[in-house]
Amino acid sequence: MTTMRFDDLKQYSDVLRARSGETVTVRFVEPRDAEALQNYFRALTTRSRYNRFLGAASELPPSLLDQFIHIGEADRFSVVATLRVDGHEMIVGEARYAFDLNTAGIEFGLSIDDRWQGHGIGKALLKNLECRAASFGADRLFGDTLRSNDAMISLARKSGYGFMPSPGDWKLVRFEKPIDVEPRDIPCASWKLAALSRPLATSPHAS
């Protein structure tokens, strides 16, 4: 797994380009983001929140918000996608992912601000998650979503994910993509460097 320095999170920030041309920064969530992140979730439509949390929720419960803003605990990480709007940083998307060392898989969930959907931000964020998964030496990246979540299913399909039933819940569908990228070939510069810092980083699948 990647050796990460949580005292210097800025080194893990990535600057991406959305399809519509906007510059999007993807960075780890920090404690200072708590209020902005909660406001982001409150501003999502009821349907988007339902899709993200697989059930009704008007905001993040305090315990879950605390987990979001303290990254790295139990190999769980949260990121936000931000834009500069009128000189201010605005959260337009988020993702949370967890690495399971036993299965070498990374499970994730994400959402995009309803007002910014259709700009290619979701696709850019998903590509960034694939870089992060490769840097961990993960074999696969996967998530579960409601069968009615057409937007997430379409995004996953266009991004090359396969589909299968979600274990234990017929209302969900699982989308999964194998990660088979050499550390030197990871397309995100910061995560290529992080991967190369791993012991025996010649291959993410080295035995």
Short mmCIF file of C-alpha atoms in Angstrom, two decimals:
data_model
loop_
_atom_site.label_atom_id
_atom_site.label_comp_id
_atom_site.label_asym_id
_atom_site.label_seq_id
_atom_site.Cartn_x
_atom_site.Cartn_y
_atom_site.Cartn_z
CA MET A 1 0.00 0.00 0.00
CA THR A 2 1.08 3.60 -0.50
CA THR A 3 3.11 5.28 2.22
CA MET A 4 1.32 8.59 2.72
CA ARG A 5 2.18 11.69 4.73
CA PHE A 6 -0.95 13.06 6.33
CA ASP A 7 0.92 16.12 7.63
CA ASP A 8 1.26 17.41 4.07
CA LEU A 9 -1.96 16.70 2.21
CA LYS A 10 -1.37 19.33 -0.50
CA GLN A 11 1.12 17.06 -2.23
CA TYR A 12 -1.77 14.71 -3.01
CA SER A 13 -3.89 17.31 -4.78
CA ASP A 14 -4.57 16.91 -8.49
CA VAL A 15 -5.62 19.51 -11.04
CA LEU A 16 -7.93 18.06 -13.68
CA ARG A 17 -9.73 19.41 -16.73
CA ALA A 18 -13.45 18.82 -17.07
CA ARG A 19 -14.90 18.17 -20.50
CA SER A 20 -16.42 21.65 -20.55
CA GLY A 21 -13.00 23.22 -19.91
CA GLU A 22 -13.21 24.05 -16.20
CA THR A 23 -10.14 23.45 -14.05
CA VAL A 24 -11.08 21.07 -11.25
CA THR A 25 -8.94 20.45 -8.18
CA VAL A 26 -9.30 17.09 -6.43
CA ARG A 27 -7.90 17.08 -2.92
CA PHE A 28 -8.30 15.30 0.38
CA VAL A 29 -10.98 16.58 2.73
CA GLU A 30 -9.61 18.40 5.78
CA PRO A 31 -11.26 19.27 9.13
CA ARG A 32 -11.65 22.87 7.93
CA ASP A 33 -14.02 21.58 5.23
CA ALA A 34 -16.64 20.30 7.65
CA GLU A 35 -19.15 23.14 7.23
CA ALA A 36 -18.66 23.47 3.46
CA LEU A 37 -19.01 19.72 2.99
CA GLN A 38 -22.18 19.57 5.04
CA ASN A 39 -23.60 22.49 3.04
CA TYR A 40 -22.69 20.66 -0.16
CA PHE A 41 -24.74 17.61 0.85
CA ARG A 42 -27.65 19.75 2.02
CA ALA A 43 -27.73 21.48 -1.38
CA LEU A 44 -27.98 18.23 -3.34
CA THR A 45 -31.43 17.33 -4.58
CA THR A 46 -33.37 14.78 -2.56
CA ARG A 47 -32.86 12.25 -5.33
CA SER A 48 -29.10 12.81 -5.48
CA ARG A 49 -28.75 12.39 -1.72
CA TYR A 50 -30.87 9.24 -1.87
CA ASN A 51 -28.68 7.83 -4.63
CA ARG A 52 -25.47 8.71 -2.77
CA PHE A 53 -26.46 7.22 0.59
CA LEU A 54 -28.78 4.48 -0.73
CA GLY A 55 -31.58 5.88 1.39
CA ALA A 56 -33.22 9.03 2.69
CA ALA A 57 -30.90 11.60 4.30
CA SER A 58 -31.10 15.38 4.54
CA GLU A 59 -27.46 15.78 5.60
CA LEU A 60 -24.45 13.88 6.90
CA PRO A 61 -25.00 12.62 10.46
CA PRO A 62 -22.36 14.11 12.83
CA SER A 63 -20.58 10.77 13.25
CA LEU A 64 -20.31 10.27 9.47
CA LEU A 65 -19.21 13.87 8.91
CA ASP A 66 -16.44 13.28 11.44
CA GLN A 67 -15.33 10.23 9.47
CA PHE A 68 -15.33 12.21 6.23
CA ILE A 69 -13.00 14.91 7.57
CA HIS A 70 -10.49 12.57 9.24
CA ILE A 71 -8.88 10.74 6.35
CA GLY A 72 -6.78 7.64 6.56
CA GLU A 73 -8.51 6.04 9.53
CA ALA A 74 -9.07 2.35 8.78
CA ASP A 75 -7.73 3.03 5.27
CA ARG A 76 -10.74 5.21 4.42
CA PHE A 77 -10.29 8.43 2.46
CA SER A 78 -12.49 11.32 1.38
CA VAL A 79 -11.83 13.78 -1.43
CA VAL A 80 -13.59 16.83 -2.81
CA ALA A 81 -13.63 18.20 -6.34
CA THR A 82 -13.52 22.00 -6.27
CA LEU A 83 -13.76 24.93 -8.67
CA ARG A 84 -12.89 28.58 -8.25
CA VAL A 85 -16.13 30.54 -8.63
CA ASP A 86 -15.97 34.34 -8.24
CA GLY A 87 -12.67 33.95 -6.43
CA HIS A 88 -13.95 31.40 -3.93
CA GLU A 89 -13.41 27.67 -3.71
CA MET A 90 -16.63 25.77 -4.35
CA ILE A 91 -17.17 22.05 -3.76
CA VAL A 92 -18.79 20.55 -6.86
CA GLY A 93 -18.24 16.86 -6.14
CA GLU A 94 -16.99 14.40 -3.57
CA ALA A 95 -15.91 10.80 -3.26
CA ARG A 96 -15.09 8.44 -0.44
CA TYR A 97 -13.09 5.27 -0.89
CA ALA A 98 -11.77 2.46 1.27
CA PHE A 99 -8.90 0.05 0.68
CA ASP A 100 -9.20 -3.57 1.82
CA LEU A 101 -5.73 -5.05 2.12
CA ASN A 102 -7.10 -8.60 2.34
CA THR A 103 -8.91 -8.45 -0.99
CA ALA A 104 -6.72 -5.77 -2.66
CA GLY A 105 -9.93 -3.99 -3.66
CA ILE A 106 -11.04 -0.39 -3.28
CA GLU A 107 -14.73 0.35 -2.76
CA PHE A 108 -15.97 3.86 -3.47
CA GLY A 109 -18.99 6.11 -3.72
CA LEU A 110 -19.23 9.57 -5.26
CA SER A 111 -21.60 12.41 -6.02
CA ILE A 112 -21.60 15.53 -8.20
CA ASP A 113 -23.43 18.78 -7.46
CA ASP A 114 -26.66 18.69 -9.49
CA ARG A 115 -25.86 22.11 -10.97
CA TRP A 116 -22.54 20.82 -12.34
CA GLN A 117 -23.63 17.49 -13.72
CA GLY A 118 -23.02 17.10 -17.44
CA HIS A 119 -19.69 18.96 -17.34
CA GLY A 120 -17.54 15.83 -17.28
CA ILE A 121 -16.57 16.30 -13.63
CA GLY A 122 -17.80 12.85 -12.65
CA LYS A 123 -15.72 11.21 -15.37
CA ALA A 124 -12.62 13.18 -14.37
CA LEU A 125 -13.12 12.31 -10.71
CA LEU A 126 -13.57 8.64 -11.53
CA LYS A 127 -10.34 8.61 -13.56
CA ASN A 128 -8.58 10.18 -10.59
CA LEU A 129 -9.91 7.46 -8.30
CA GLU A 130 -8.47 4.87 -10.68
CA CYS A 131 -5.05 6.53 -10.30
CA ARG A 132 -5.41 6.41 -6.52
CA ALA A 133 -6.41 2.75 -6.65
CA ALA A 134 -3.38 1.92 -8.79
CA SER A 135 -1.09 3.74 -6.36
CA PHE A 136 -2.35 1.50 -3.54
CA GLY A 137 -1.57 -1.59 -5.59
CA ALA A 138 -5.28 -2.43 -5.75
CA ASP A 139 -6.48 -5.14 -8.11
CA ARG A 140 -9.93 -3.67 -8.62
CA LEU A 141 -12.12 -0.64 -8.03
CA PHE A 142 -15.80 -1.15 -7.38
CA GLY A 143 -18.96 0.40 -6.01
CA ASP A 144 -22.64 -0.36 -5.44
CA THR A 145 -25.52 1.82 -6.52
CA LEU A 146 -29.28 1.66 -6.80
CA ARG A 147 -30.57 0.02 -9.98
CA SER A 148 -32.57 3.20 -10.54
CA ASN A 149 -29.45 5.44 -10.47
CA ASP A 150 -29.20 5.90 -14.23
CA ALA A 151 -26.55 8.65 -14.02
CA MET A 152 -24.05 6.57 -12.03
CA ILE A 153 -24.70 3.46 -14.10
CA SER A 154 -24.17 5.42 -17.33
CA LEU A 155 -20.94 6.97 -15.97
CA ALA A 156 -19.59 3.57 -14.94
CA ARG A 157 -20.53 1.96 -18.25
CA LYS A 158 -18.86 4.71 -20.28
CA SER A 159 -15.76 4.37 -18.08
CA GLY A 160 -15.35 0.68 -18.84
CA TYR A 161 -16.85 -0.91 -15.73
CA GLY A 162 -18.51 -4.30 -15.76
CA PHE A 163 -21.77 -4.98 -13.92
CA MET A 164 -22.99 -7.75 -11.63
CA PRO A 165 -25.58 -8.21 -8.87
CA SER A 166 -24.62 -6.64 -5.56
CA PRO A 167 -24.16 -9.33 -2.90
CA GLY A 168 -27.06 -9.44 -0.47
CA ASP A 169 -29.29 -6.66 -1.86
CA TRP A 170 -31.37 -7.05 -5.00
CA LYS A 171 -32.07 -3.28 -5.14
CA LEU A 172 -28.40 -2.60 -5.86
CA VAL A 173 -26.08 -3.26 -8.76
CA ARG A 174 -22.30 -3.53 -8.46
CA PHE A 175 -19.95 -1.97 -11.00
CA GLU A 176 -16.33 -3.08 -11.04
CA LYS A 177 -13.17 -2.45 -13.02
CA PRO A 178 -9.86 -4.31 -12.84
CA ILE A 179 -6.82 -2.17 -12.12
CA ASP A 180 -3.76 -3.41 -13.97
CA VAL A 181 -1.38 -0.47 -14.26
CA GLU A 182 2.35 -0.45 -13.63
CA PRO A 183 3.36 2.30 -11.17
CA ARG A 184 5.44 4.06 -13.83
CA ASP A 185 2.41 4.13 -16.15
CA ILE A 186 -0.08 5.77 -13.74
CA PRO A 187 -1.33 8.85 -15.62
CA CYS A 188 -1.69 11.09 -12.52
CA ALA A 189 1.73 12.52 -11.62
CA SER A 190 1.22 12.73 -7.85
CA TRP A 191 -0.08 9.16 -7.65
CA LYS A 192 2.64 7.81 -9.90
CA LEU A 193 5.15 9.25 -7.41
CA ALA A 194 3.20 7.81 -4.48
CA ALA A 195 3.12 4.38 -6.12
CA LEU A 196 6.83 4.43 -6.86
CA SER A 197 7.46 5.15 -3.17
CA ARG A 198 5.97 1.77 -2.28
CA PRO A 199 8.40 -1.05 -1.51
CA LEU A 200 8.67 -3.43 -4.49
CA ALA A 201 6.67 -1.03 -6.64
CA THR A 202 7.76 -2.63 -9.90
CA SER A 203 4.26 -4.00 -10.33
CA PRO A 204 0.97 -3.50 -8.50
CA HIS A 205 0.47 -7.26 -8.66
CA ALA A 206 3.97 -8.41 -7.70
CA SER A 207 3.99 -11.40 -5.38
#
